[in-house]
């Protein structure tokens, strides 16, 4: 049974850091990614990384502030978020899929339950 379990969300002041983790079980995935969804908005791509860890990619809104990485031995992906802004507030979701690319939710096969990130001003 495939499971993605996120952790690390919480409340942080603007400018501060936060690190999210997503532990996968049941199988390995060619690509893992983070999405986020703010109230009243569509779920949007944040960052993605392939099994090899090469060529991570980011949404323009987080480029230079967020870093995605993965530990294949632990089948875990991380999202280090720095210089957080109030507009980063959202539920963050971990996603996993078989394609080496993917920027839309429909391109991913498995999802975590989400973790809330709230950035106060």
Coordinates of N, CA, C and O in Angstrom, one line a residue:
X1 N 0.8 -1.2 0.0 CA 0.0 0.0 0.0 C 0.9 1.2 0.0 O 1.8 1.4 0.8
X2 N 0.6 2.1 -0.9 CA 1.4 3.4 -1.1 C 0.9 4.4 -0.1 O -0.3 4.6 0.0
X3 N 1.8 5.0 0.6 CA 1.5 6.1 1.5 C 2.5 7.2 1.4 O 3.7 7.0 1.3
X4 N 2.0 8.5 1.5 CA 2.9 9.6 1.6 C 2.5 10.4 2.8 O 1.3 10.7 3.0
X5 N 3.4 10.6 3.7 CA 3.1 11.2 5.0 C 4.0 12.4 5.2 O 5.2 12.4 5.3
X6 N 3.3 13.6 5.2 CA 4.0 14.9 5.4 C 4.1 15.2 6.8 O 3.3 14.8 7.7
X7 N 5.2 16.0 7.1 CA 5.3 16.5 8.5 C 6.1 17.8 8.4 O 6.8 18.1 7.3
X8 N 6.1 18.6 9.5 CA 6.9 19.8 9.5 C 6.2 21.1 9.4 O 6.8 22.2 9.5
X9 N 5.0 21.1 9.1 CA 4.2 22.3 8.9 C 4.1 23.0 10.3 O 4.4 22.5 11.3
X10 N 3.6 24.3 10.2 CA 3.3 25.0 11.5 C 3.2 26.5 11.2 O 3.0 26.9 10.1
X11 N 3.3 27.2 12.3 CA 3.2 28.7 12.3 C 4.6 29.3 12.4 O 5.4 28.9 13.3
X12 N 4.9 30.2 11.5 CA 6.2 30.9 11.5 C 6.1 32.3 11.2 O 5.1 32.7 10.5
X13 N 7.0 33.1 11.7 CA 6.9 34.6 11.4 C 7.5 34.8 10.0 O 8.4 34.1 9.5
X14 N 7.1 35.9 9.4 CA 7.6 36.3 8.1 C 9.2 36.4 8.2 O 9.7 37.0 9.1
X15 N 9.8 35.9 7.1 CA 11.3 35.9 7.1 C 11.9 34.7 7.7 O 13.1 34.5 7.5
X16 N 11.2 33.9 8.4 CA 11.7 32.7 9.0 C 11.7 31.5 8.1 O 11.2 31.5 7.0
X17 N 12.4 30.4 8.6 CA 12.5 29.2 7.8 C 11.5 28.1 8.4 O 11.0 28.1 9.5
X18 N 11.3 27.1 7.5 CA 10.5 25.9 7.9 C 10.9 24.8 7.0 O 11.3 25.0 5.8
X19 N 10.9 23.6 7.5 CA 11.3 22.4 6.7 C 10.2 21.4 6.7 O 9.8 20.9 7.8
X20 N 9.8 21.0 5.5 CA 8.8 20.0 5.4 C 9.4 18.7 5.0 O 10.4 18.7 4.2
X21 N 8.8 17.6 5.4 CA 9.3 16.3 5.0 C 8.1 15.5 4.5 O 7.0 15.6 4.9
X22 N 8.4 14.5 3.6 CA 7.4 13.6 3.1 C 8.0 12.3 3.0 O 8.9 12.0 2.1
X23 N 7.6 11.4 3.8 CA 8.1 10.0 3.8 C 7.1 9.1 2.9 O 5.9 9.1 3.2
X24 N 7.7 8.4 1.9 CA 6.9 7.6 1.1 C 7.1 6.1 1.5 O 8.2 5.7 1.9
X25 N 6.1 5.3 1.4 CA 6.2 3.9 1.6 C 5.4 3.1 0.6 O 4.5 3.6 0.0
X26 N 5.8 1.9 0.4 CA 5.1 1.0 -0.6 C 5.8 0.9 -1.9 O 5.6 -0.2 -2.6
X27 N 6.5 1.9 -2.4 CA 7.2 1.8 -3.6 C 8.1 3.1 -3.7 O 7.9 4.0 -3.0
X28 N 8.9 3.1 -4.7 CA 9.7 4.3 -5.0 C 9.1 5.0 -6.3 O 8.3 4.4 -7.0
X29 N 9.4 6.3 -6.4 CA 8.8 7.0 -7.5 C 9.8 7.8 -8.3 O 10.8 8.2 -7.8
X30 N 9.5 7.9 -9.6 CA 10.5 8.5 -10.5 C 10.5 10.0 -10.2 O 11.6 10.6 -10.3
X31 N 9.4 10.6 -9.8 CA 9.4 12.0 -9.5 C 8.6 12.3 -8.2 O 7.5 11.7 -8.1
X32 N 9.0 13.2 -7.4 CA 8.2 13.7 -6.3 C 8.2 15.2 -6.3 O 9.1 15.8 -6.8
X33 N 7.1 15.7 -5.8 CA 6.9 17.2 -5.8 C 6.2 17.7 -4.6 O 5.5 16.9 -3.9
X34 N 6.2 19.0 -4.5 CA 5.4 19.7 -3.5 C 4.4 20.6 -4.3 O 4.9 21.3 -5.2
X35 N 3.2 20.6 -3.8 CA 2.2 21.5 -4.3 C 1.7 22.3 -3.1 O 1.9 21.9 -1.9
X36 N 1.0 23.4 -3.3 CA 0.3 24.0 -2.2 C -1.0 24.6 -2.6 O -1.3 24.8 -3.8
X37 N -1.9 24.8 -1.7 CA -3.2 25.3 -2.0 C -3.7 26.2 -0.9 O -3.8 25.8 0.3
X38 N -3.9 27.5 -1.2 CA -4.4 28.5 -0.3 C -5.9 28.5 -0.4 O -6.5 28.1 -1.4
X39 N -6.5 29.0 0.6 CA -8.0 29.1 0.6 C -8.5 29.8 -0.6 O -8.1 30.9 -0.9
X40 N -9.5 29.2 -1.3 CA -10.1 29.8 -2.4 C -9.3 29.8 -3.7 O -9.7 30.4 -4.7
X41 N -8.1 29.1 -3.7 CA -7.2 29.1 -4.8 C -7.0 27.7 -5.3 O -7.3 26.7 -4.6
X42 N -6.6 27.6 -6.5 CA -6.3 26.3 -7.1 C -5.0 25.7 -6.5 O -4.1 26.5 -6.0
X43 N -4.9 24.4 -6.5 CA -3.6 23.8 -6.1 C -2.5 24.1 -7.1 O -2.7 23.9 -8.3
X44 N -1.4 24.6 -6.6 CA -0.3 25.0 -7.5 C 1.0 24.3 -7.2 O 1.3 23.9 -6.1
X45 N 1.8 24.1 -8.3 CA 3.1 23.5 -8.2 C 4.0 24.4 -7.5 O 4.0 25.6 -7.7
X46 N 4.9 23.8 -6.6 CA 5.9 24.5 -5.9 C 7.3 24.1 -6.3 O 8.1 24.9 -6.6
X47 N 7.5 22.8 -6.2 CA 8.9 22.3 -6.5 C 8.8 20.8 -6.9 O 7.9 20.1 -6.3
X48 N 9.7 20.3 -7.7 CA 9.7 18.9 -8.1 C 11.1 18.4 -8.2 O 12.1 19.2 -8.5
X49 N 11.3 17.1 -8.1 CA 12.7 16.5 -8.2 C 12.5 15.1 -8.6 O 11.6 14.4 -8.3
X50 N 13.5 14.6 -9.5 CA 13.4 13.3 -10.0 C 14.2 12.3 -9.1 O 14.8 12.8 -8.1
X51 N 14.1 11.0 -9.4 CA 14.7 10.0 -8.5 C 16.2 10.3 -8.4 O 16.8 10.1 -7.3
X52 N 16.9 10.7 -9.4 CA 18.3 11.0 -9.4 C 18.7 12.2 -8.6 O 19.8 12.4 -8.2
X53 N 17.7 13.0 -8.3 CA 18.0 14.3 -7.6 C 18.4 15.4 -8.5 O 18.6 16.5 -8.0
X54 N 18.6 15.1 -9.8 CA 19.1 16.1 -10.7 C 18.0 17.0 -11.1 O 16.8 16.7 -11.1
X55 N 18.4 18.2 -11.6 CA 17.5 19.2 -12.2 C 16.2 19.4 -11.4 O 15.1 19.3 -11.9
X56 N 16.3 19.8 -10.1 CA 15.1 20.2 -9.4 C 14.5 21.4 -10.0 O 15.3 22.2 -10.6
X57 N 13.2 21.6 -10.0 CA 12.7 22.8 -10.6 C 11.6 23.4 -9.6 O 11.1 22.7 -8.7
X58 N 11.4 24.7 -9.8 CA 10.7 25.5 -8.8 C 9.7 26.4 -9.5 O 9.9 26.9 -10.6
X59 N 8.6 26.7 -8.8 CA 7.8 27.8 -9.3 C 8.5 29.1 -9.1 O 9.3 29.3 -8.2
X60 N 8.2 30.0 -10.0 CA 8.9 31.3 -10.0 C 8.7 32.0 -8.6 O 9.6 32.7 -8.1
X61 N 7.6 31.8 -8.0 CA 7.3 32.5 -6.7 C 8.2 32.0 -5.6 O 8.2 32.7 -4.6
X62 N 8.8 30.9 -5.7 CA 9.6 30.4 -4.6 C 11.1 30.2 -4.9 O 11.9 29.9 -4.1
X63 N 11.4 30.4 -6.2 CA 12.8 30.2 -6.7 C 13.7 31.1 -5.9 O 13.5 32.3 -5.6
X64 N 14.8 30.5 -5.4 CA 15.8 31.3 -4.6 C 15.5 31.3 -3.1 O 16.4 31.6 -2.3
X65 N 14.3 30.8 -2.7 CA 13.9 30.8 -1.3 C 13.7 29.3 -0.8 O 14.0 29.0 0.3
X66 N 13.2 28.5 -1.7 CA 12.9 27.1 -1.4 C 13.9 26.2 -2.0 O 14.4 26.4 -3.1
X67 N 14.2 25.1 -1.3 CA 15.1 24.0 -1.9 C 14.4 22.7 -1.6 O 14.1 22.3 -0.5
X68 N 14.3 21.9 -2.7 CA 13.8 20.6 -2.6 C 14.9 19.6 -2.7 O 15.9 19.8 -3.5
X69 N 14.8 18.5 -1.9 CA 15.9 17.5 -2.0 C 15.2 16.2 -1.6 O 14.1 16.1 -1.1
X70 N 15.9 15.1 -1.9 CA 15.4 13.8 -1.5 C 16.5 12.9 -1.0 O 17.7 13.0 -1.4
X71 N 16.1 12.0 -0.1 CA 17.0 11.0 0.4 C 16.4 9.6 0.0 O 15.4 9.1 0.5
X72 N 17.0 9.0 -1.1 CA 16.4 7.8 -1.6 C 16.5 6.6 -0.7 O 15.7 5.7 -0.7
X73 N 17.6 6.6 0.2 CA 17.7 5.5 1.2 C 16.5 5.5 2.1 O 16.1 4.5 2.6
X74 N 16.0 6.7 2.4 CA 14.8 6.8 3.3 C 13.5 7.0 2.5 O 12.5 7.1 3.2
X75 N 13.6 7.1 1.2 CA 12.4 7.3 0.4 C 11.7 8.5 0.9 O 10.4 8.5 1.0
X76 N 12.4 9.6 1.1 CA 11.8 10.8 1.7 C 12.3 12.0 0.9 O 13.4 12.1 0.4
X77 N 11.3 13.0 0.7 CA 11.6 14.2 0.1 C 11.4 15.3 1.1 O 10.6 15.3 1.9
X78 N 12.3 16.4 0.9 CA 12.2 17.5 1.8 C 12.0 18.8 1.1 O 12.3 18.9 -0.1
X79 N 11.4 19.8 1.8 CA 11.3 21.1 1.2 C 11.8 22.1 2.3 O 11.1 22.3 3.3
X80 N 12.9 22.7 2.0 CA 13.5 23.7 2.9 C 12.9 25.0 2.4 O 13.2 25.4 1.3
X81 N 12.2 25.7 3.3 CA 11.6 27.0 2.9 C 12.2 28.1 3.8 O 12.2 28.0 5.0
X82 N 12.9 29.0 3.1 CA 13.5 30.2 3.8 C 12.8 31.5 3.4 O 12.1 31.5 2.3
X83 N 13.1 32.5 4.1 CA 12.5 33.8 3.8 C 11.0 33.8 3.5 O 10.6 34.3 2.5
X84 N 10.3 33.1 4.4 CA 8.9 32.9 4.2 C 8.1 34.2 4.2 O 8.5 35.1 4.9
X85 N 7.1 34.3 3.4 CA 6.2 35.4 3.3 C 4.8 35.1 3.6 O 4.4 33.9 3.5
X86 N 4.0 36.0 4.1 CA 2.6 35.7 4.4 C 1.9 35.0 3.2 O 1.0 34.2 3.4
X87 N 2.2 35.4 2.0 CA 1.6 34.8 0.8 C 2.0 33.3 0.6 O 1.4 32.7 -0.3
X88 N 2.9 32.8 1.3 CA 3.3 31.4 1.3 C 2.3 30.6 2.1 O 2.4 29.3 2.1
X89 N 1.5 31.2 2.9 CA 0.5 30.5 3.7 C -0.4 29.6 2.8 O -1.0 30.1 1.9
X90 N -0.4 28.3 3.2 CA -1.2 27.4 2.4 C -1.1 26.0 3.0 O -0.3 25.8 3.9
X91 N -1.9 25.1 2.6 CA -1.7 23.7 2.9 C -0.8 23.1 1.8 O -1.0 23.3 0.6
X92 N 0.3 22.5 2.3 CA 1.3 22.0 1.4 C 1.1 20.5 1.2 O 1.0 19.8 2.3
X93 N 1.1 20.0 0.0 CA 0.9 18.6 -0.3 C 2.1 18.0 -1.0 O 2.7 18.6 -1.9
X94 N 2.5 16.8 -0.6 CA 3.5 16.0 -1.2 C 2.8 15.2 -2.3 O 1.7 14.7 -2.1
X95 N 3.5 15.0 -3.5 CA 2.9 14.2 -4.5 C 4.0 13.4 -5.1 O 5.2 13.7 -5.1
X96 N 3.6 12.2 -5.7 CA 4.5 11.3 -6.3 C 4.0 10.7 -7.6 O 2.8 10.5 -7.7
X97 N 4.9 10.5 -8.6 CA 4.4 10.0 -9.9 C 5.5 9.3 -10.6 O 6.6 9.2 -10.2
X98 N 5.1 8.7 -11.8 CA 6.0 7.9 -12.6 C 6.6 8.7 -13.7 O 7.6 8.2 -14.3
X99 N 6.2 9.8 -14.0 CA 6.7 10.6 -15.1 C 7.9 11.5 -14.5 O 7.8 11.9 -13.4
X100 N 8.9 11.7 -15.4 CA 10.0 12.5 -14.9 C 9.7 14.0 -14.8 O 10.5 14.8 -14.3
X101 N 8.6 14.4 -15.4 CA 8.2 15.8 -15.3 C 6.7 15.9 -14.8 O 6.0 14.9 -14.8
X102 N 6.3 17.1 -14.4 CA 5.0 17.2 -14.0 C 4.8 18.5 -13.2 O 5.4 18.7 -12.2
X103 N 3.9 19.4 -13.7 CA 3.6 20.6 -13.1 C 2.2 20.8 -12.7 O 1.8 21.8 -12.2
X104 N 1.4 19.8 -13.1 CA -0.1 19.9 -12.8 C -0.5 18.7 -11.9 O 0.1 17.6 -12.0
X105 N -1.4 19.0 -11.0 CA -1.9 17.9 -10.1 C -2.2 16.6 -10.8 O -1.9 15.5 -10.3
X106 N -2.9 16.7 -12.0 CA -3.3 15.4 -12.6 C -2.2 14.6 -13.1 O -2.4 13.4 -13.5
X107 N -1.0 15.1 -13.1 CA 0.2 14.3 -13.6 C 0.8 13.5 -12.4 O 1.8 12.8 -12.7
X108 N 0.2 13.5 -11.3 CA 0.7 12.8 -10.1 C -0.3 11.7 -9.7 O -1.5 12.0 -9.7
X109 N 0.3 10.6 -9.3 CA -0.6 9.4 -8.9 C -1.0 9.3 -7.5 O -2.0 8.8 -7.1
X110 N -0.1 9.8 -6.6 CA -0.3 9.7 -5.2 C -0.1 11.0 -4.5 O 0.8 11.8 -4.9
X111 N -0.8 11.2 -3.4 CA -0.8 12.4 -2.6 C -0.8 12.1 -1.1 O -1.4 11.2 -0.7
X112 N -0.1 13.0 -0.4 CA -0.2 13.0 1.0 C -1.4 13.7 1.5 O -2.2 14.3 0.7
X113 N -1.6 13.8 2.8 CA -2.8 14.4 3.4 C -2.7 15.9 3.5 O -3.7 16.6 3.8
X114 N -1.5 16.4 3.4 CA -1.3 17.9 3.5 C -0.9 18.3 4.8 O -1.2 17.7 5.9
X115 N -0.1 19.4 4.9 CA 0.3 20.0 6.1 C 0.2 21.5 6.0 O 0.6 22.1 5.0
X116 N -0.3 22.1 7.1 CA -0.6 23.5 7.1 C 0.7 24.3 7.3 O 1.4 24.0 8.3
X117 N 0.9 25.3 6.5 CA 2.0 26.3 6.8 C 1.3 27.6 6.8 O 0.6 28.1 5.9
X118 N 1.5 28.3 8.0 CA 1.0 29.6 8.2 C 2.1 30.6 8.5 O 2.9 30.4 9.4
X119 N 2.2 31.7 7.7 CA 3.3 32.7 7.9 C 2.6 34.0 8.4 O 1.8 34.5 7.6
X120 N 3.0 34.4 9.5 CA 2.4 35.6 10.1 C 3.3 36.8 9.7 O 4.5 36.7 9.6
X121 N 2.6 37.9 9.6 CA 3.4 39.2 9.2 C 3.8 39.9 10.4 O 3.5 39.7 11.5

